[in-house]
CSV table of C-alpha atoms in Angstrom, one decimal:
chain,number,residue,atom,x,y,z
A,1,UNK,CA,-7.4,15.8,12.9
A,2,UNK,CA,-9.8,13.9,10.0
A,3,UNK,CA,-6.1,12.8,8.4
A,4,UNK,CA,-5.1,11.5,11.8
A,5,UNK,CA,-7.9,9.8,12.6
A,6,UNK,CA,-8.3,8.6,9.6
A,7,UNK,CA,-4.9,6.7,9.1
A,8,UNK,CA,-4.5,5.6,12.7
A,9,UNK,CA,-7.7,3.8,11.7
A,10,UNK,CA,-6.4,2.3,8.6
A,11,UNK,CA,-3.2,0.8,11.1
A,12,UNK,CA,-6.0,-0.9,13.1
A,13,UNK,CA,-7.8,-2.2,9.9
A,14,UNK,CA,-4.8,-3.7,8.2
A,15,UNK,CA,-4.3,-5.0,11.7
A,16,UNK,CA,-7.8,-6.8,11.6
A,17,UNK,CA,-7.2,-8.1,8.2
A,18,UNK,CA,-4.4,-10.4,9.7
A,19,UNK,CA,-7.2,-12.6,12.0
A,20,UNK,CA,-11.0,-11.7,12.4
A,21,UNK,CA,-12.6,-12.0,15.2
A,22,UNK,CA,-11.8,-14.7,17.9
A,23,UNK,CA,-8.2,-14.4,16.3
A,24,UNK,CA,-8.1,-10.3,17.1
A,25,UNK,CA,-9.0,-11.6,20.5
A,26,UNK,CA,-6.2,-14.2,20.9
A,27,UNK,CA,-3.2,-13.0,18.1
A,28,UNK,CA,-1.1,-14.9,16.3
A,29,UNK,CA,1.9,-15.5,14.5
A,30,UNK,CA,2.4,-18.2,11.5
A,31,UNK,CA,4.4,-20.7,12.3
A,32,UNK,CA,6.7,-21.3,9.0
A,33,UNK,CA,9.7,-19.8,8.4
A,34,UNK,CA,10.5,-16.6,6.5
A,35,UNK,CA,11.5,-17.1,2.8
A,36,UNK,CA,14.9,-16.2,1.9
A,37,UNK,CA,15.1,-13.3,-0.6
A,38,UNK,CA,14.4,-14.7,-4.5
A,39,UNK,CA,17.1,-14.9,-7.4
A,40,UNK,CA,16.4,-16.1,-11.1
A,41,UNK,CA,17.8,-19.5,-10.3
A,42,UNK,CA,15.3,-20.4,-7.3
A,43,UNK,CA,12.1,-18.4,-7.8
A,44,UNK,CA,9.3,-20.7,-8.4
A,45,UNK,CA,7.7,-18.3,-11.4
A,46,UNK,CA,7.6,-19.9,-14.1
A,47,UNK,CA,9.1,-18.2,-17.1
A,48,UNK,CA,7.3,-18.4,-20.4
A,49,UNK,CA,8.5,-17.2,-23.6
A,50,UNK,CA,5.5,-16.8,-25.5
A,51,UNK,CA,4.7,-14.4,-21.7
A,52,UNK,CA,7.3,-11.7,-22.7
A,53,UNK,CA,6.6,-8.4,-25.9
A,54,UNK,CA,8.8,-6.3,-26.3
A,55,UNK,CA,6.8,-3.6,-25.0
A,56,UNK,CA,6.4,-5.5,-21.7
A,57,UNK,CA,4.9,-9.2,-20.1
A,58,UNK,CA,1.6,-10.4,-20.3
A,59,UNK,CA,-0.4,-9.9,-16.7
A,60,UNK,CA,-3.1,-9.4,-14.9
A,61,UNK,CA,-5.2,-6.6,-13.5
A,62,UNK,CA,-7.7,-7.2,-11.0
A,63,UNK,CA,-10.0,-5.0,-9.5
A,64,UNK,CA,-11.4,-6.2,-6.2
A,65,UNK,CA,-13.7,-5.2,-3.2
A,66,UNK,CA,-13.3,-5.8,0.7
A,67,UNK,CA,-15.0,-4.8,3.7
A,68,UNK,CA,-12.3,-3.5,5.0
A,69,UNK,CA,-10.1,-1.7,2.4
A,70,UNK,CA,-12.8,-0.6,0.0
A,71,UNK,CA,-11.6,-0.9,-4.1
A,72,UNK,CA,-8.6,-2.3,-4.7
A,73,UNK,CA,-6.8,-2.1,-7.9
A,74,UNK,CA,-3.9,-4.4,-8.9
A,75,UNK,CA,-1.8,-5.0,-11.9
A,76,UNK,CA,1.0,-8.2,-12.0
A,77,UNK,CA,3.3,-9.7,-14.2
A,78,UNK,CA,6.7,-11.4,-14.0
A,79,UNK,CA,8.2,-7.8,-13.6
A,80,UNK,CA,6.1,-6.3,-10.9
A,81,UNK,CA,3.4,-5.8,-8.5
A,82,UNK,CA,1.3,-2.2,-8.1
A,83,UNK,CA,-1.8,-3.0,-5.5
A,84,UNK,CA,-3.6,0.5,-4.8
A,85,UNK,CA,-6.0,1.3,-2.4
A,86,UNK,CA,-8.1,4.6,-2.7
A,87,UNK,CA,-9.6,4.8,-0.1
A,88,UNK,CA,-6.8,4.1,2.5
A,89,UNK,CA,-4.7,6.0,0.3
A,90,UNK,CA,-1.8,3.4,0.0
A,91,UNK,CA,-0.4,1.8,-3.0
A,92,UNK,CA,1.9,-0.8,-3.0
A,93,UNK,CA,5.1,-1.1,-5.5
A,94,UNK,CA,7.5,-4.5,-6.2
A,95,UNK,CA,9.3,-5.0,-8.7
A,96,UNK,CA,11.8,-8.1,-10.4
A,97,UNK,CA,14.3,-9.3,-9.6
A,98,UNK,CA,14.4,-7.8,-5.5
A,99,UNK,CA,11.1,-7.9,-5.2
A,100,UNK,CA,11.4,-4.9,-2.4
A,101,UNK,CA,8.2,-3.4,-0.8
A,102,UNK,CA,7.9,0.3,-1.6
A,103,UNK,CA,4.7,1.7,0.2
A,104,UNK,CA,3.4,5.2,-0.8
A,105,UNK,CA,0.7,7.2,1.3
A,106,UNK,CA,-1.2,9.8,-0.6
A,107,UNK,CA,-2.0,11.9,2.4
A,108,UNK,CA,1.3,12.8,3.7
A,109,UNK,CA,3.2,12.0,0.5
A,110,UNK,CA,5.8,9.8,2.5
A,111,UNK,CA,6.8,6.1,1.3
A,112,UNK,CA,8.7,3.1,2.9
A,113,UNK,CA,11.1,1.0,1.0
A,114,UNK,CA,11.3,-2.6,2.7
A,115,UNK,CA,13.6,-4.8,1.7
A,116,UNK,CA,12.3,-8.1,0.6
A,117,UNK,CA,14.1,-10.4,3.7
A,118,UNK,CA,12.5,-8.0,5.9
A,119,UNK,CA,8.8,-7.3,4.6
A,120,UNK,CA,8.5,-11.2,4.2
A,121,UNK,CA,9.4,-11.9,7.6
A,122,UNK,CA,6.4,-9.6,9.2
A,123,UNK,CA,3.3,-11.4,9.7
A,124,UNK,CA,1.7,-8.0,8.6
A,125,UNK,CA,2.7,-4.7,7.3
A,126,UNK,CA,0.9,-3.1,10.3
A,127,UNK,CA,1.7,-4.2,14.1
A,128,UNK,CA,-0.4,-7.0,15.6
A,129,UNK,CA,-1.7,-7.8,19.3
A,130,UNK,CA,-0.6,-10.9,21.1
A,131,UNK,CA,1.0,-13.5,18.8
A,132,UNK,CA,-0.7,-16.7,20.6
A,133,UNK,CA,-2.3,-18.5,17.5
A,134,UNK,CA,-1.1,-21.0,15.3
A,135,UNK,CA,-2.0,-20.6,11.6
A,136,UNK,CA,-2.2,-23.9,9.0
A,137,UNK,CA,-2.7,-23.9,5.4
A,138,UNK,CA,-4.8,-27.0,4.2
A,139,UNK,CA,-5.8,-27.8,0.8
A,140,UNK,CA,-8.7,-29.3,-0.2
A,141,UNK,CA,-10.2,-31.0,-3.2
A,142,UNK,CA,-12.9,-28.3,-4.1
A,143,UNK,CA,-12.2,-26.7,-7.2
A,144,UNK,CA,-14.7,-24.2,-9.7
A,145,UNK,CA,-14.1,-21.5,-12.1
A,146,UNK,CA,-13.9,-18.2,-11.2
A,147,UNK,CA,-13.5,-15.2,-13.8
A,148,UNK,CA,-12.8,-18.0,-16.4
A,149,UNK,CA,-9.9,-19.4,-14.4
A,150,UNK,CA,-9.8,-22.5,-12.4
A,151,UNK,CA,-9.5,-22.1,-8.6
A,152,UNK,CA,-9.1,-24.2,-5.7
A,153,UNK,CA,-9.9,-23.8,-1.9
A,154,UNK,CA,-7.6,-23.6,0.7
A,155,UNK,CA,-9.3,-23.6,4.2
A,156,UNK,CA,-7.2,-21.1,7.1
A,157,UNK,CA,-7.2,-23.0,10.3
A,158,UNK,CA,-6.1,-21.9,13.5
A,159,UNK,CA,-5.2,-23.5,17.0
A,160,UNK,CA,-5.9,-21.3,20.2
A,161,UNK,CA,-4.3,-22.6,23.1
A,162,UNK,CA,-6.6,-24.1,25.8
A,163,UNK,CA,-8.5,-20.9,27.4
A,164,UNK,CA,-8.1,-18.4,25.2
A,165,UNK,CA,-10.6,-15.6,24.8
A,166,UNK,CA,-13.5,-17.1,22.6
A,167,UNK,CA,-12.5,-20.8,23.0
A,168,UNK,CA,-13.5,-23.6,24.9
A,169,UNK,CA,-12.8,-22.6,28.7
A,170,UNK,CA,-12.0,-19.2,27.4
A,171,UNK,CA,-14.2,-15.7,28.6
A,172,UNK,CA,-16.5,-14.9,25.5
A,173,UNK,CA,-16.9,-18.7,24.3
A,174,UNK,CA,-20.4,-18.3,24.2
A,175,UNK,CA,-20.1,-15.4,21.1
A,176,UNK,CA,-18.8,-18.1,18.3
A,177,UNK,CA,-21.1,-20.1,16.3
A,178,UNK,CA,-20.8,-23.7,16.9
A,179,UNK,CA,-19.1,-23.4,20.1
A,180,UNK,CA,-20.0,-24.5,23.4
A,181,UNK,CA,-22.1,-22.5,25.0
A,182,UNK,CA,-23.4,-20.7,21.6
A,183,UNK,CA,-27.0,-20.9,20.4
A,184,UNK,CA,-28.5,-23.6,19.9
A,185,UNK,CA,-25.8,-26.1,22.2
A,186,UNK,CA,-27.4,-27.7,25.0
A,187,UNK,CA,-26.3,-26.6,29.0
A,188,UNK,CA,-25.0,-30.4,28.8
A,189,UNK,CA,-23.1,-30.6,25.7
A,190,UNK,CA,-21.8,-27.0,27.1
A,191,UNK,CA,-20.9,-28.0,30.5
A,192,UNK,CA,-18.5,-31.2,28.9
A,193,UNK,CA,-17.3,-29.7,25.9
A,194,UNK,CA,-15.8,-26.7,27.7
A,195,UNK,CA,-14.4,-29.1,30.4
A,196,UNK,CA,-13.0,-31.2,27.7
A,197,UNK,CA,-11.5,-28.8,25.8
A,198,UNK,CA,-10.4,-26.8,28.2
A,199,UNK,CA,-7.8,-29.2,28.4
A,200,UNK,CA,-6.1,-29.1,24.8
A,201,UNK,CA,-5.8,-26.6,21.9
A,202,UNK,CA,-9.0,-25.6,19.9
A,203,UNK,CA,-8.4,-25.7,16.2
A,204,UNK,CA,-11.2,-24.0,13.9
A,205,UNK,CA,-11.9,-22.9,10.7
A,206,UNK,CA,-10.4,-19.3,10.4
A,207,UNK,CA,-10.7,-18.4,6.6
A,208,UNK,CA,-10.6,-19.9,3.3
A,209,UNK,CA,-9.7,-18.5,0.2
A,210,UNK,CA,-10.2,-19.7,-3.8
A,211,UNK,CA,-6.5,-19.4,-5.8
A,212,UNK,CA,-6.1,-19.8,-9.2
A,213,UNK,CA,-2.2,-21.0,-10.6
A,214,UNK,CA,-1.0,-19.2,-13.3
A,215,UNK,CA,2.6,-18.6,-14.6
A,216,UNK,CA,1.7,-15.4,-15.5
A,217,UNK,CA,1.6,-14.6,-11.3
A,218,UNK,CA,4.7,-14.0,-9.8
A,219,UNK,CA,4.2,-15.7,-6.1
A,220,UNK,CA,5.3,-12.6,-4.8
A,221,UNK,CA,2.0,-11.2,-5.2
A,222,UNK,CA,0.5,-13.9,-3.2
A,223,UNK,CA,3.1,-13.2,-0.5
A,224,UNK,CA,2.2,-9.5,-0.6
A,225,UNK,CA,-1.5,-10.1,-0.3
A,226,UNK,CA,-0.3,-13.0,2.8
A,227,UNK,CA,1.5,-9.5,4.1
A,228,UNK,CA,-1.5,-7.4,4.1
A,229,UNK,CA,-4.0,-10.0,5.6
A,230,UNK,CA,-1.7,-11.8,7.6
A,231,UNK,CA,-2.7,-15.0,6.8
A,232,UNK,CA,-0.1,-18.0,5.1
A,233,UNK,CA,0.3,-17.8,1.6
A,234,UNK,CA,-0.4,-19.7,-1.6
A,235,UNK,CA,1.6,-19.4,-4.7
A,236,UNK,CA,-1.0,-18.2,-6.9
A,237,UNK,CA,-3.8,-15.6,-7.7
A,238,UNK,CA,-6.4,-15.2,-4.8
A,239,UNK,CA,-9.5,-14.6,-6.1
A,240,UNK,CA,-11.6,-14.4,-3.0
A,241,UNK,CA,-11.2,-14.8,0.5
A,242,UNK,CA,-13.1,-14.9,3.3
A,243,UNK,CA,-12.6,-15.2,6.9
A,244,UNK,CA,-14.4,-15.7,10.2
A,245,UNK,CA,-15.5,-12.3,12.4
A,246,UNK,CA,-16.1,-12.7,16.4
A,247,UNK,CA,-20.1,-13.4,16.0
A,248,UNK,CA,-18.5,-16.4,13.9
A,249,UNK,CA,-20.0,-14.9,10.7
A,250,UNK,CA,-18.4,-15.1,7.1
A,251,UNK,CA,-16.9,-11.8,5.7
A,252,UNK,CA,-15.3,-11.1,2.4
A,253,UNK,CA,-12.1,-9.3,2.5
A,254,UNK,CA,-10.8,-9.6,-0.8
A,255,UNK,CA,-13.8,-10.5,-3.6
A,256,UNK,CA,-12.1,-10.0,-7.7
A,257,UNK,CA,-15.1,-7.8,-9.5
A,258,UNK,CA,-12.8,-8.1,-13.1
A,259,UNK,CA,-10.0,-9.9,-14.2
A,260,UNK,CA,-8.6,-9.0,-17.5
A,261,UNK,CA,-5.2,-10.9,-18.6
A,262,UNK,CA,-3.3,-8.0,-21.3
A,263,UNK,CA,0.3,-6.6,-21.8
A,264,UNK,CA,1.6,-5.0,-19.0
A,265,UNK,CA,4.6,-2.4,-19.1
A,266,UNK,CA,7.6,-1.7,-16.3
A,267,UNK,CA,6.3,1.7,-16.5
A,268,UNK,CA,3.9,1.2,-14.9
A,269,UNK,CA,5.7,-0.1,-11.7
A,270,UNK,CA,7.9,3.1,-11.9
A,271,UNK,CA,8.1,4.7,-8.5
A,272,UNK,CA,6.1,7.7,-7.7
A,273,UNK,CA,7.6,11.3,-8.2
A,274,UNK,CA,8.0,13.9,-5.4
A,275,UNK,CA,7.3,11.6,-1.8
A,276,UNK,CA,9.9,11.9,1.1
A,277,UNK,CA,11.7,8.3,1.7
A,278,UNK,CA,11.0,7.7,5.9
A,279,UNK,CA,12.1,5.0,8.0
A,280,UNK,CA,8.9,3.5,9.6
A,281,UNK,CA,5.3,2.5,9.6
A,282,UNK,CA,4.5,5.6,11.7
A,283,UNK,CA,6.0,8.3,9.9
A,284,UNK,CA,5.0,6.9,6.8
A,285,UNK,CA,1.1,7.2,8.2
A,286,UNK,CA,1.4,10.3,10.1
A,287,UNK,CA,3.8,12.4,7.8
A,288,UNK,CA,5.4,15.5,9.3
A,289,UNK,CA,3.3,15.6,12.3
A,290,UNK,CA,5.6,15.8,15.0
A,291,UNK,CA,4.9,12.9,18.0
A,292,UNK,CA,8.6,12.9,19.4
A,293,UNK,CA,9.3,9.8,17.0
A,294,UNK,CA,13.1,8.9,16.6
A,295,UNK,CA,14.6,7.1,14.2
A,296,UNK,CA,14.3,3.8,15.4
A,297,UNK,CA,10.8,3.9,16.5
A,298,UNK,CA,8.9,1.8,14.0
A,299,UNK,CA,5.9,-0.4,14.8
A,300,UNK,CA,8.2,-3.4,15.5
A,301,UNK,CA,9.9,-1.2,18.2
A,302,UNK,CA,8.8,-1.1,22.0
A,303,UNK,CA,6.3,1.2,22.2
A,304,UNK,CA,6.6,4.6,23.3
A,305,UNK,CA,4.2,7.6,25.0
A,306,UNK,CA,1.8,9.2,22.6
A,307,UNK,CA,-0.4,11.7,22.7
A,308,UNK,CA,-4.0,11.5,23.3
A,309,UNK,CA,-6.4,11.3,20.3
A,310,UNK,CA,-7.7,14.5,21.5
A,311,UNK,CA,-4.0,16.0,21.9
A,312,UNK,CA,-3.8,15.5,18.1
A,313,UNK,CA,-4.0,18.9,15.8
């Protein structure tokens, strides 16, 4: 029951990741296009010479909090990605040149193997609510230093269409900061913003998040981490990001404690011994626990009886 629990959880966690508050109110789906799978001739990683030992490439590894996920650990280099979360019990594995997403659970020793023209067309790894929200990537000119590496910020924003939950003419407008109807705004102000806007999309400030451009990065990674969060993605090396809850507070969701650039081996994006390959998201989570599953129901499928949390052994 604790294991149950515990990972049925995690799907509605990786679920929050993709939009915070207002946005888990009204959900969305970005609006570009799915990438096509990468070859050597078109993937925008940069190749450099002096990058590449014969014992492996040069790379990152990052170890980073979130509110969310707990630790995370990640190493990265132009041969592979490994992001692990302990406490969630998931690691993550790519690796050059097909860059497919193998995901392993600790609990029920089961794994996924996604191919990467299918995990890149998800907006998450996990299944989402209502797809109603338009997401935008803008850049702006604020750069700084972070971990010795320069970084610039991208701002999240997203459009909710006219009434939506949390939004201007919308039920809950009145929870977001800087709203109408939210502290501090006048029964006025209220009364003709919400009547105004009520009338048109609402575009705010979702997230932001500091990236760093290095060739060392494959911009696979960033997709990965776009994957898990489900927000766009930016070629790159996130080193922090942020987003916007329902009380219209700031949270960190991905924070870098150390960064350490060193030699990084194909070993160590080997997959792991002794887990049982399974088709979908659910088996995966819930392992040999048997919920009447067939093999075609994954998360993306329509949705099917289940038992009661209380049902559950």
């Amino acid at each position: 029951m604790g294991v149950f629990n515990n990972k049925v959880a995690f799907l509605g966690v990786l679920a929050g990741f993709a939009l915070s508050g207002a946005a888990l109110q009204a959900k969305t789906a970005p609006v570009s296009s799915a990438p096509s799978a990468p070859t050597a001739a078109t993937s925008k990683t940069k190749t450099d010479s002096a990058s590449t030992t014969a014992a492996g490439s040069f790379g990152y590894r990052v170890e980073a909090t979130s509110n969310y996920a707990g630790t995370l650990s990640c190493q990265m280099c132009k041969e592979g990605i490994r992001v692990k979360s302990d406490r969630m019990g998931l690691t993550w594995i790519l690796t050059a040149p097909k860059w497919n997403a193998q995901i392993y659970n600790t609990s029920t020793e089961c794994y996924m193997d996604l191919p990467y023209n299918e995990w890149t067309k998800r907006q998450s790894f996990m299944p989402m609510a209502k797809k109603r929200t338009t997401l935008k990537l803008e850049k702006t000119n604020n750069t700084k230093v972070m971990h010795g590496l320069n970084t610039r910020q991208y701002l999240i924003m997203a459009t909710f269409p006219a009434g939506a939950p949390g939004m201007p003419g919308g039920a809950g407008m009145s929870g977001i900061q800087g709203m109408p109807g939210a502290p501090g705004s006048t029964a006025k102000a209220t009364k003709v913003a919400a009547k105004t806007a009520a009338m048109k999309p609402v575009t705010v400030r979702e997230a932001e998040m500091w990236v760093a451009k290095d060739p060392c990065v494959p911009r696979q990674f960033n997709e990965l981490m776009g994957k898990i969060f489900g927000i766009p993605a930016e070629d790159g090396l996130p080193l922090s990001i942020s987003l916007r809850q329902k009380n219209g507070k700031i949270t960190s969701i991905w924070e870098t404690v150390k960064l350490t650039k060193s030699n990084i081996t194909k070993d160590e994006f080997k997959p792991i011994a002794g887990y049982k390959k399974v088709k979908t998201e659910v088996e995966m989570m819930l392992g040999d626990q048997d919920l009447g599953l067939s093999e075609s129901d994954g998360l993306d499928s329509k949705p099917v009886k289940r038992p009661k949390m209380d049902e559950m052994p």
